[in-house]
Amino acid sequence: MSWTTADPMVSLKDVHKSFGELKVLNGVSLDVMKGDVICIIGPSGSGKSTLIRCINALNDIQQGSILVEGQEVNDPKVDKLELRKKVGMVFQQYNLFPHKTALQNVMMAPVRVLKQDKVKVEEVARALIKKVRLEGKENAYPGELSGGQQQRVAIARSLAMQPDVILFDEVTAALDPETVGEVLQTIKDLAEDGMTCILVTHEMAFAREVADHIYFTDRGVIVEHGPPETFFQNAQDPRTKEFLSQIL
Amino acid sequence: MEMVYEWFRTLYQETGINLPFLYDEYDRNRMIDGLFTTIKLSLVCLFFSIIIGVIGAWLQGSSFKWTRRFVSGYIQLFRNTPPLVQLYFFYFAIGTLLPRVENDWGGQSPIFGSFAWAAISLSFFAGAFNVEIFRSGIEAVPKSTVEAAEALGFSKLQIYRDITLPLAFRVVLPALNNNLVNLVKTTTLAYAIAVPEMLYEANQIWSDNVNVTEMMVFLLLAYFVLVGILVSGMNRWERAMKIPGYG
Ligand SMILES: Nc1ncnc2c1ncn2[C@@H]1O[C@H](COP(=O)(O)OP(=O)(O)OP(=O)(O)O)[C@@H](O)[C@H]1O
Ligand SMILES: [Mg+2]
């Protein structure tokens, strides 16, 4: 049975994850369809980062199933390269390669990992840098860029691999308030282009605007979820209500 | 040139300060050979000790316990024994155990001559320190940077070659610089197994000319200049590798 776009692009079923004794995920299930933008919110330490890091196998899981385009991730024999070609990731701390320029950062993975032709990759990379509105910064090193600019390079770097889905882990949390907007705008552009996005975020206004579906996690379980309108107006669970009252 | 040679000949005649390699062609060639042997030995050892350092540091990050133990055993052995003893060990213990090969004149000669043994021995000696130096640099590379590369699909080897090593290199250049300076100075030990390097040739000259003082002064200056050139080269390299806005 092969995967079609009628099936969820990412599908988690009863995922359990612990670090030694510490149980971090206690049976998480969620489905993401192609083109969906989902936001995961929840208190600090509730396992949001762990959850999305399991999707591209940066963390392994003890129990349950994670399917990415029908391919099981929770399998020791999984081809991580194939998986990571499909799943991009953007981190809170940008994690650019500090010894490479913005352009080189974007070009590196397609050239090294996908073994694509350098001239073509450069063309694509320049277009991506333009797309994240960083024209003119091609030859700047990460240390010469602001946090927001670095994060947009990181987004371009991820896009250069032409992933089918991108994971965003609190990508604006380390930014100055003035630069948050430019990064969110970049993500919004992507979402409008139909990119499948899984976001962990504390930006509620943004989540409400771009998300197709919101998931609220606490202590390793999904407490409540729904489309933004119902989620924000009619939260049922007391934990959700308390969290929203603190953050809004 | 002739004038310079003449000047030193006169200097000797007038004052007794004897620098025969500056006016006598035979001694001059000996000294030049010595200088080039020292440079060649240094470069060969620099190169291989860095290779050993890079590979050793990679193996130390291996998930196999025995690979890691083997590398630490190597480091301990070469760090905790005198380099002269190592040199003798390679030349006299291992060198005599190896089979001999027929040479051009139909006689028997060892596979490796004294130069090769000095190169092997000193490369392992400096390499042991280089492994530790690179290891410390690798540990200074943030785990999150490596993770970003993993998430992009880089293999372990690609991460080491393209991310970890270039970043580690920049961190450890001062320490590496130090160790390589030590290495160049340690090449004088090759004298003990008759490698015709600078110290050895100087010895030959002072035996013939009884001018120990002059030769010692010259040797000291020659090494001073040689190491000075290495240090300034390394410093220039350090500056060239500097990343704008980083470190
Ligand atoms: N590599 C690890 N080893 C051990 N424990 C870990 C590890 N990574 C995370 N944890 C623990 O797992 C729990 C969940 O962490 P996680 O980073 O997923 O939370 P989070 O919801 O992303 O929090 P935040 O909003 O602060 O980023 C925390 O208690 C954390 O200490
Ligand atoms: Mg987190």
Coordinates of C-alpha atoms and ligand atoms in Angstrom, one line a residue:
Chain A
M1 CA 0.0 0.0 0.0
S2 CA 1.7 3.2 -1.1
W3 CA 1.1 6.6 0.3
T4 CA -1.2 9.0 -1.5
T5 CA -2.0 12.7 -0.7
A6 CA -5.4 11.5 0.6
D7 CA -3.5 9.9 3.5
P8 CA -2.0 12.0 6.3
M9 CA 1.5 13.2 5.4
V10 CA 2.6 12.9 9.0
S11 CA 0.7 10.5 11.3
L12 CA 1.6 9.9 15.0
K13 CA -0.1 7.0 16.8
D14 CA 0.2 6.5 20.5
V15 CA 3.8 7.8 20.7
H16 CA 5.6 7.2 24.0
K17 CA 9.0 8.6 24.7
S18 CA 11.1 8.8 27.8
F19 CA 14.6 10.0 28.7
G20 CA 15.7 7.3 31.1
E21 CA 13.1 7.4 33.9
L22 CA 11.6 10.6 32.8
K23 CA 8.5 10.0 30.7
V24 CA 8.1 12.9 28.3
L25 CA 5.5 11.7 25.8
N26 CA 2.7 9.5 27.0
G27 CA 0.7 8.4 24.0
V28 CA 0.5 11.3 21.5
S29 CA -1.5 10.9 18.4
L30 CA -2.0 13.4 15.6
D31 CA -2.4 13.6 11.9
V32 CA -1.2 16.2 9.5
M33 CA -2.5 16.4 5.9
K34 CA -0.6 17.7 3.0
G35 CA -0.7 21.5 3.0
D36 CA -1.8 21.7 6.6
V37 CA -0.3 24.1 9.1
I38 CA -0.6 22.9 12.6
C39 CA 0.5 24.7 15.8
I40 CA 1.5 22.9 18.9
I41 CA 1.3 25.0 22.1
G42 CA 1.7 24.2 25.7
P43 CA 3.7 25.0 28.9
S44 CA 7.5 24.8 29.1
G45 CA 8.7 21.2 29.5
S46 CA 5.5 19.6 28.3
G47 CA 7.4 17.8 25.5
K48 CA 6.7 20.0 22.5
S49 CA 10.3 20.0 21.2
T50 CA 10.6 16.3 21.9
L51 CA 7.5 15.6 20.0
I52 CA 8.6 17.3 16.8
R53 CA 12.1 16.1 17.1
C54 CA 10.8 12.5 17.0
I55 CA 9.2 13.2 13.6
N56 CA 12.6 13.6 11.9
A57 CA 14.3 10.9 14.1
L58 CA 16.5 13.4 16.0
N59 CA 14.9 11.6 19.0
D60 CA 14.0 7.9 19.0
I61 CA 10.7 6.7 20.6
Q62 CA 10.0 3.7 22.8
Q63 CA 6.5 2.9 21.7
G64 CA 4.0 3.8 19.0
S65 CA 4.2 4.7 15.4
I66 CA 5.3 7.7 13.4
L67 CA 4.5 7.6 9.7
V68 CA 5.9 10.2 7.3
E69 CA 4.3 9.7 3.9
G70 CA 3.6 6.2 4.9
Q71 CA 7.1 5.4 5.9
E72 CA 7.6 4.2 9.5
V73 CA 10.1 6.3 11.4
N74 CA 10.1 4.2 14.5
D75 CA 12.1 1.4 12.8
P76 CA 15.8 0.9 13.4
K77 CA 16.3 0.2 9.7
V78 CA 14.7 3.5 8.6
D79 CA 16.7 5.3 6.0
K80 CA 17.3 8.6 7.9
L81 CA 18.6 10.3 4.8
E82 CA 15.4 9.6 2.9
L83 CA 13.4 10.8 5.8
R84 CA 15.3 14.0 6.3
K85 CA 15.1 14.8 2.6
K86 CA 11.3 14.9 3.2
V87 CA 11.3 16.6 6.6
G88 CA 13.0 20.0 7.1
M89 CA 13.6 21.5 10.4
V90 CA 14.2 25.1 11.8
F91 CA 15.5 25.5 15.3
Q92 CA 15.0 28.1 18.0
Q93 CA 18.7 29.0 18.0
Y94 CA 19.0 29.1 14.1
N95 CA 22.0 26.7 14.3
L96 CA 23.5 28.1 11.1
F97 CA 27.0 26.9 10.2
P98 CA 29.1 29.8 11.5
H99 CA 32.0 29.2 9.1
K100 CA 29.8 29.5 6.0
T101 CA 28.2 32.5 4.4
A102 CA 24.5 32.8 4.1
L103 CA 24.6 31.6 0.5
Q104 CA 26.9 28.7 1.4
N105 CA 24.7 27.7 4.3
V106 CA 21.8 27.4 1.9
M107 CA 23.8 25.6 -0.8
M108 CA 25.6 23.1 1.4
A109 CA 23.0 20.4 1.9
P110 CA 21.8 20.2 -1.7
V111 CA 25.4 20.0 -2.9
R112 CA 26.8 17.6 -0.3
V113 CA 23.7 15.5 0.6
L114 CA 21.7 15.5 -2.6
K115 CA 24.9 15.8 -4.8
Q116 CA 23.1 18.3 -7.0
D117 CA 25.0 20.4 -9.5
K118 CA 26.6 23.4 -7.8
V119 CA 25.7 25.9 -10.5
K120 CA 22.0 25.0 -10.4
V121 CA 22.0 24.9 -6.6
E122 CA 23.4 28.4 -6.5
E123 CA 20.7 29.7 -8.7
V124 CA 18.0 28.1 -6.5
A125 CA 19.8 29.3 -3.3
R126 CA 19.9 32.9 -4.5
A127 CA 16.2 32.7 -5.3
L128 CA 15.5 31.4 -1.9
I129 CA 17.5 34.1 -0.2
K130 CA 15.4 36.6 -2.2
K131 CA 12.3 34.8 -1.1
V132 CA 13.1 35.2 2.5
R133 CA 13.9 38.9 1.8
L134 CA 17.6 38.8 2.4
E135 CA 18.9 39.9 -1.0
G136 CA 22.3 41.5 -0.6
K137 CA 23.2 39.4 2.4
E138 CA 24.4 36.4 0.4
N139 CA 28.0 36.8 1.4
A140 CA 27.5 37.7 5.0
Y141 CA 28.5 35.2 7.7
P142 CA 25.9 34.3 10.3
G143 CA 27.9 36.3 12.9
E144 CA 27.3 39.4 10.8
L145 CA 23.5 38.9 10.7
S146 CA 20.8 39.8 13.2
G147 CA 18.8 37.0 14.8
G148 CA 15.9 37.5 12.6
Q149 CA 18.1 37.5 9.5
Q150 CA 19.9 34.3 10.6
Q151 CA 16.5 32.6 11.2
R152 CA 15.4 33.5 7.7
V153 CA 18.6 32.1 6.3
A154 CA 17.9 28.9 8.3
I155 CA 14.4 28.8 6.7
A156 CA 16.0 29.2 3.3
R157 CA 18.5 26.5 4.1
S158 CA 15.7 24.1 5.0
L159 CA 13.7 25.0 1.9
A160 CA 16.7 24.3 -0.3
M161 CA 16.3 20.6 0.4
Q162 CA 12.8 20.9 -1.1
P163 CA 11.2 19.2 1.9
D164 CA 7.5 18.1 1.9
V165 CA 7.0 19.2 5.5
I166 CA 8.9 21.6 7.7
L167 CA 9.2 21.4 11.5
F168 CA 9.5 24.8 13.3
D169 CA 10.6 24.7 17.0
E170 CA 9.8 28.0 18.6
V171 CA 11.7 29.7 15.9
T172 CA 10.9 33.2 17.1
A173 CA 11.5 32.6 20.8
A174 CA 15.1 33.8 20.7
L175 CA 14.4 36.9 18.7
D176 CA 13.9 40.6 19.6
P177 CA 10.3 41.6 19.4
E178 CA 11.0 43.9 16.4
T179 CA 12.4 41.0 14.3
V180 CA 9.8 38.4 15.3
G181 CA 7.4 39.8 12.6
E182 CA 9.8 39.4 9.7
V183 CA 10.3 35.7 10.5
L184 CA 6.6 35.1 11.1
Q185 CA 5.9 36.8 7.7
T186 CA 8.3 34.4 6.0
I187 CA 6.5 31.4 7.5
K188 CA 3.2 32.9 6.6
D189 CA 4.4 33.2 3.0
L190 CA 5.3 29.5 3.0
A191 CA 2.0 28.5 4.5
E192 CA 0.2 30.4 1.7
D193 CA 2.4 28.6 -0.9
G194 CA 0.9 25.3 0.5
M195 CA 3.9 24.1 2.5
T196 CA 3.0 21.6 5.2
C197 CA 4.2 23.1 8.5
I198 CA 4.3 21.8 12.0
L199 CA 5.0 24.6 14.4
V200 CA 5.7 24.8 18.1
T201 CA 5.1 28.4 19.0
H202 CA 4.2 30.8 21.8
E203 CA 2.9 33.4 19.3
M204 CA -0.8 32.9 19.8
A205 CA -2.0 35.7 17.5
F206 CA 0.1 34.1 14.7
A207 CA -1.2 30.6 15.5
R208 CA -4.7 31.9 15.3
E209 CA -4.0 33.5 12.0
V210 CA -2.1 30.8 10.1
A211 CA -2.9 27.5 11.8
D212 CA -5.5 25.1 10.4
H213 CA -5.4 23.2 13.6
I214 CA -4.1 23.8 17.1
Y215 CA -2.9 21.2 19.6
F216 CA -2.4 21.9 23.3
T217 CA 0.0 19.6 25.1
D218 CA 0.7 19.2 28.7
R219 CA 2.8 16.6 30.5
G220 CA 3.3 14.6 27.4
V221 CA -0.3 14.3 26.2
I222 CA -2.5 16.2 23.9
V223 CA -5.0 17.8 26.2
E224 CA -7.2 19.5 23.6
H225 CA -7.1 20.3 19.9
G226 CA -9.2 21.9 17.3
P227 CA -9.4 24.6 14.6
P228 CA -8.2 28.0 15.9
E229 CA -11.6 29.6 16.2
T230 CA -13.1 27.0 18.4
F231 CA -9.9 26.3 20.2
F232 CA -9.4 29.9 21.3
Q233 CA -13.0 30.7 22.0
N234 CA -14.3 27.5 23.5
A235 CA -11.5 25.8 25.3
Q236 CA -13.0 23.0 27.4
D237 CA -10.3 21.6 29.5
P238 CA -9.3 23.6 32.6
R239 CA -5.6 23.2 31.8
T240 CA -6.1 24.7 28.4
K241 CA -8.1 27.6 29.9
E242 CA -5.5 28.3 32.5
F243 CA -2.7 28.2 29.9
L244 CA -4.6 30.5 27.6
S245 CA -5.5 32.9 30.4
Q246 CA -1.8 33.2 31.3
I247 CA -0.5 33.7 27.8
L248 CA -3.2 35.9 26.1
Chain B
M1 CA 78.6 35.9 -3.1
E2 CA 82.4 35.4 -3.4
M3 CA 82.9 38.6 -1.5
V4 CA 80.8 37.3 1.4
Y5 CA 82.7 34.0 1.4
E6 CA 86.0 36.0 1.4
W7 CA 84.8 38.1 4.2
F8 CA 84.2 35.1 6.4
R9 CA 87.5 33.6 5.5
T10 CA 89.2 36.8 6.5
L11 CA 87.1 36.9 9.7
Y12 CA 88.5 33.5 10.6
Q13 CA 92.1 34.5 9.8
E14 CA 91.9 37.8 11.7
T15 CA 89.7 36.9 14.7
G16 CA 89.6 33.1 14.9
I17 CA 85.8 33.0 14.6
N18 CA 85.4 30.0 12.3
L19 CA 82.3 29.6 10.2
P20 CA 83.7 27.2 7.6
F21 CA 80.3 26.5 6.0
L22 CA 80.3 30.2 4.9
Y23 CA 83.6 30.0 2.9
D24 CA 84.2 26.3 2.3
E25 CA 82.1 24.7 -0.3
Y26 CA 82.2 21.2 1.1
D27 CA 81.1 22.3 4.5
R28 CA 78.5 24.6 3.0
N29 CA 76.9 21.8 1.1
R30 CA 76.9 19.7 4.3
M31 CA 75.1 22.5 6.1
I32 CA 72.6 23.1 3.3
D33 CA 71.9 19.4 3.2
G34 CA 71.3 19.4 6.9
L35 CA 69.0 22.4 6.7
F36 CA 66.9 20.8 3.9
T37 CA 66.8 17.5 5.8
T38 CA 65.5 19.3 8.9
I39 CA 62.9 21.1 6.8
K40 CA 61.9 18.0 5.0
L41 CA 61.6 16.0 8.2
S42 CA 59.6 18.7 9.8
L43 CA 57.2 19.0 6.9
V44 CA 56.7 15.3 6.6
C45 CA 56.1 15.0 10.4
L46 CA 53.8 18.1 10.4
F47 CA 51.7 16.5 7.7
F48 CA 51.4 13.0 9.1
S49 CA 50.9 14.2 12.7
I50 CA 48.0 16.3 11.6
I51 CA 46.5 13.3 9.6
I52 CA 47.0 11.1 12.7
G53 CA 45.3 13.8 14.8
V54 CA 42.3 14.1 12.5
I55 CA 41.8 10.4 12.1
G56 CA 42.5 9.7 15.8
A57 CA 40.0 12.3 16.9
W58 CA 37.4 10.8 14.6
L59 CA 38.0 7.3 16.0
Q60 CA 37.8 8.6 19.5
G61 CA 34.2 9.6 18.7
S62 CA 33.4 6.1 17.6
S63 CA 30.6 4.1 19.2
F64 CA 32.9 1.1 19.5
K65 CA 34.4 0.9 23.0
W66 CA 37.5 -0.9 21.7
T67 CA 38.2 1.6 19.1
R68 CA 38.1 4.4 21.7
R69 CA 40.3 2.3 24.0
F70 CA 42.8 1.6 21.3
V71 CA 43.2 5.4 20.6
S72 CA 43.5 6.3 24.2
G73 CA 46.1 3.6 24.6
Y74 CA 48.1 5.0 21.8
I75 CA 47.9 8.5 23.3
Q76 CA 49.0 7.3 26.7
L77 CA 51.9 5.4 25.3
F78 CA 53.3 8.2 23.2
R79 CA 52.6 11.0 25.7
N80 CA 54.1 9.2 28.7
T81 CA 57.4 8.0 27.2
P82 CA 60.4 10.1 26.1
P83 CA 60.5 10.8 22.4
L84 CA 64.1 9.7 22.2
V85 CA 63.2 6.3 23.7
Q86 CA 60.4 6.0 21.1
L87 CA 62.8 6.8 18.3
Y88 CA 65.2 4.1 19.5
F89 CA 62.4 1.7 19.9
F90 CA 61.3 2.2 16.3
Y91 CA 64.7 2.2 14.9
F92 CA 66.4 -0.5 16.9
A93 CA 63.6 -2.7 18.1
I94 CA 61.1 -2.6 15.2
G95 CA 63.6 -1.7 12.5
T96 CA 65.7 -4.9 13.2
L97 CA 62.6 -7.1 13.3
L98 CA 61.5 -6.1 9.8
P99 CA 62.8 -8.2 6.9
R100 CA 65.7 -6.7 4.9
V101 CA 65.6 -6.0 1.2
E102 CA 68.3 -6.3 -1.5
N103 CA 69.8 -3.0 -2.4
D104 CA 71.2 -1.6 -5.6
W105 CA 74.7 -3.0 -4.9
G106 CA 73.4 -6.5 -4.2
G107 CA 73.8 -6.1 -0.4
Q108 CA 71.1 -6.3 2.3
S109 CA 69.6 -3.1 3.7
P110 CA 66.6 -2.3 5.9
I111 CA 63.3 -1.5 4.4
F112 CA 63.2 1.9 6.2
G113 CA 66.3 4.0 6.6
S114 CA 66.9 6.3 9.5
F115 CA 65.1 9.2 8.0
A116 CA 61.9 7.1 7.5
W117 CA 62.1 5.9 11.1
A118 CA 62.5 9.4 12.4
A119 CA 59.5 10.5 10.3
I120 CA 57.4 7.6 11.5
S121 CA 58.4 7.9 15.2
L122 CA 58.0 11.7 15.4
S123 CA 54.7 11.7 13.5
F124 CA 53.3 9.3 16.0
F125 CA 54.8 11.3 18.9
A126 CA 53.3 14.6 17.8
G127 CA 50.2 12.9 16.4
A128 CA 49.3 11.7 19.9
F129 CA 49.1 15.3 21.1
N130 CA 47.3 16.3 18.0
V131 CA 44.5 13.8 18.7
E132 CA 43.9 15.3 22.1
I133 CA 44.1 18.8 20.7
F134 CA 41.5 18.1 17.9
R135 CA 39.3 16.2 20.4
S136 CA 39.1 19.2 22.6
G137 CA 38.2 21.4 19.6
I138 CA 35.5 18.9 18.6
E139 CA 34.0 19.0 22.0
A140 CA 33.8 22.8 21.7
V141 CA 31.5 22.6 18.7
P142 CA 27.9 23.1 19.8
K143 CA 25.8 20.0 19.7
S144 CA 23.0 22.0 18.2
T145 CA 25.1 22.9 15.1
V146 CA 25.8 19.2 14.5
E147 CA 22.1 18.5 15.0
A148 CA 21.2 21.0 12.3
A149 CA 23.4 19.2 9.9
E150 CA 21.9 15.9 10.9
A151 CA 18.4 17.3 10.3
L152 CA 19.6 18.2 6.8
G153 CA 20.6 14.7 6.1
F154 CA 24.3 14.9 6.4
S155 CA 26.1 11.6 7.2
K156 CA 28.4 11.3 10.2
L157 CA 31.4 11.5 8.0
Q158 CA 30.1 14.5 6.2
I159 CA 29.4 16.3 9.4
Y160 CA 32.9 15.6 10.7
R161 CA 34.5 16.8 7.5
D162 CA 32.3 19.8 6.6
I163 CA 31.1 21.0 10.0
T164 CA 32.9 19.7 13.1
L165 CA 36.5 19.6 11.8
P166 CA 36.5 23.1 10.2
L167 CA 35.0 24.6 13.4
A168 CA 37.2 22.6 15.7
F169 CA 40.3 23.6 13.7
R170 CA 39.7 27.3 14.3
V171 CA 39.4 26.7 18.1
V172 CA 42.5 24.6 18.4
L173 CA 44.9 26.5 16.1
P174 CA 46.9 28.1 19.0
A175 CA 47.3 24.8 20.7
L176 CA 48.2 23.1 17.4
N177 CA 50.6 25.9 16.7
N178 CA 52.4 25.1 20.0
N179 CA 52.6 21.4 19.4
L180 CA 53.9 21.8 15.8
V181 CA 56.6 24.2 17.1
N182 CA 57.6 21.5 19.6
L183 CA 57.7 19.0 16.8
V184 CA 60.1 21.0 14.7
K185 CA 62.4 21.4 17.7
T186 CA 62.1 17.7 18.5
T187 CA 63.4 16.8 15.0
T188 CA 66.9 17.3 16.4
L189 CA 66.5 14.0 18.2
A190 CA 66.8 12.3 14.8
Y191 CA 70.5 13.1 15.3
A192 CA 70.6 10.1 17.6
I193 CA 69.9 7.7 14.8
A194 CA 72.2 9.5 12.4
V195 CA 69.6 11.3 10.3
P196 CA 71.8 13.9 8.5
E197 CA 69.7 16.9 9.8
M198 CA 71.1 20.2 10.9
L199 CA 72.4 19.2 14.3
Y200 CA 74.0 16.1 12.8
E201 CA 75.7 18.1 10.1
A202 CA 76.8 20.8 12.5
N203 CA 78.4 18.1 14.6
Q204 CA 80.3 16.8 11.6
I205 CA 81.6 20.3 10.9
W206 CA 82.7 21.0 14.4
S207 CA 84.4 17.6 14.6
D208 CA 86.5 18.5 11.5
N209 CA 87.1 22.2 12.4
V210 CA 87.0 22.2 16.2
N211 CA 84.6 25.2 16.2
V212 CA 82.0 24.0 18.6
T213 CA 81.1 27.5 20.0
E214 CA 80.5 29.0 16.6
M215 CA 78.4 26.0 15.4
M216 CA 76.3 26.1 18.6
V217 CA 75.6 29.8 18.2
F218 CA 74.7 29.2 14.5
L219 CA 72.4 26.3 15.3
L220 CA 70.6 28.2 18.0
L221 CA 70.0 31.1 15.5
A222 CA 69.1 28.8 12.7
Y223 CA 66.4 27.1 14.7
F224 CA 65.2 30.4 16.0
V225 CA 64.7 31.6 12.5
L226 CA 63.2 28.3 11.3
V227 CA 60.6 28.2 14.1
G228 CA 60.0 31.9 13.7
I229 CA 59.0 31.3 10.1
L230 CA 56.7 28.5 11.1
V231 CA 55.1 30.6 13.8
S232 CA 54.4 33.6 11.6
G233 CA 53.0 31.2 8.9
M234 CA 50.7 29.7 11.5
N235 CA 49.6 33.1 12.7
R236 CA 48.9 34.2 9.2
W237 CA 46.9 31.1 8.7
E238 CA 45.0 31.7 12.0
R239 CA 44.1 35.2 10.7
A240 CA 43.0 33.9 7.3
M241 CA 40.7 31.3 8.9
K242 CA 39.0 33.9 11.1
I243 CA 35.3 34.1 10.5
P244 CA 33.8 37.6 10.5
G245 CA 31.5 38.0 13.5
Y246 CA 32.6 34.7 15.1
G247 CA 34.8 33.9 18.1
Ligands
LIG1 N1 18.0 15.0 25.7 C1 17.3 14.9 26.9 N2 17.7 14.2 27.9 C2 17.0 14.2 29.1 N3 15.9 14.8 29.3 C3 15.4 15.6 28.3 C4 16.1 15.7 27.0 N4 15.5 16.6 26.2 C5 14.4 17.0 26.9 N5 14.4 16.5 28.1 C6 13.3 16.7 29.1 O1 12.1 16.4 28.6 C7 11.1 17.2 29.0 C8 10.4 17.9 27.8 O2 11.3 18.7 27.1 P1 11.0 19.5 25.8 O3 12.2 20.2 25.4 O4 10.3 18.6 24.8 O5 9.9 20.5 26.4 P2 9.2 21.7 25.6 O6 7.8 21.5 25.7 O7 9.8 21.9 24.3 O8 9.6 23.0 26.5 P3 10.0 24.5 26.1 O9 8.7 25.2 25.9 O10 10.7 25.0 27.3 O11 10.9 24.4 24.9 C9 11.8 18.2 29.9 O12 11.5 17.9 31.2 C10 13.2 18.1 29.6 O13 14.0 18.3 30.7
MG2 MG 11.1 23.3 23.3

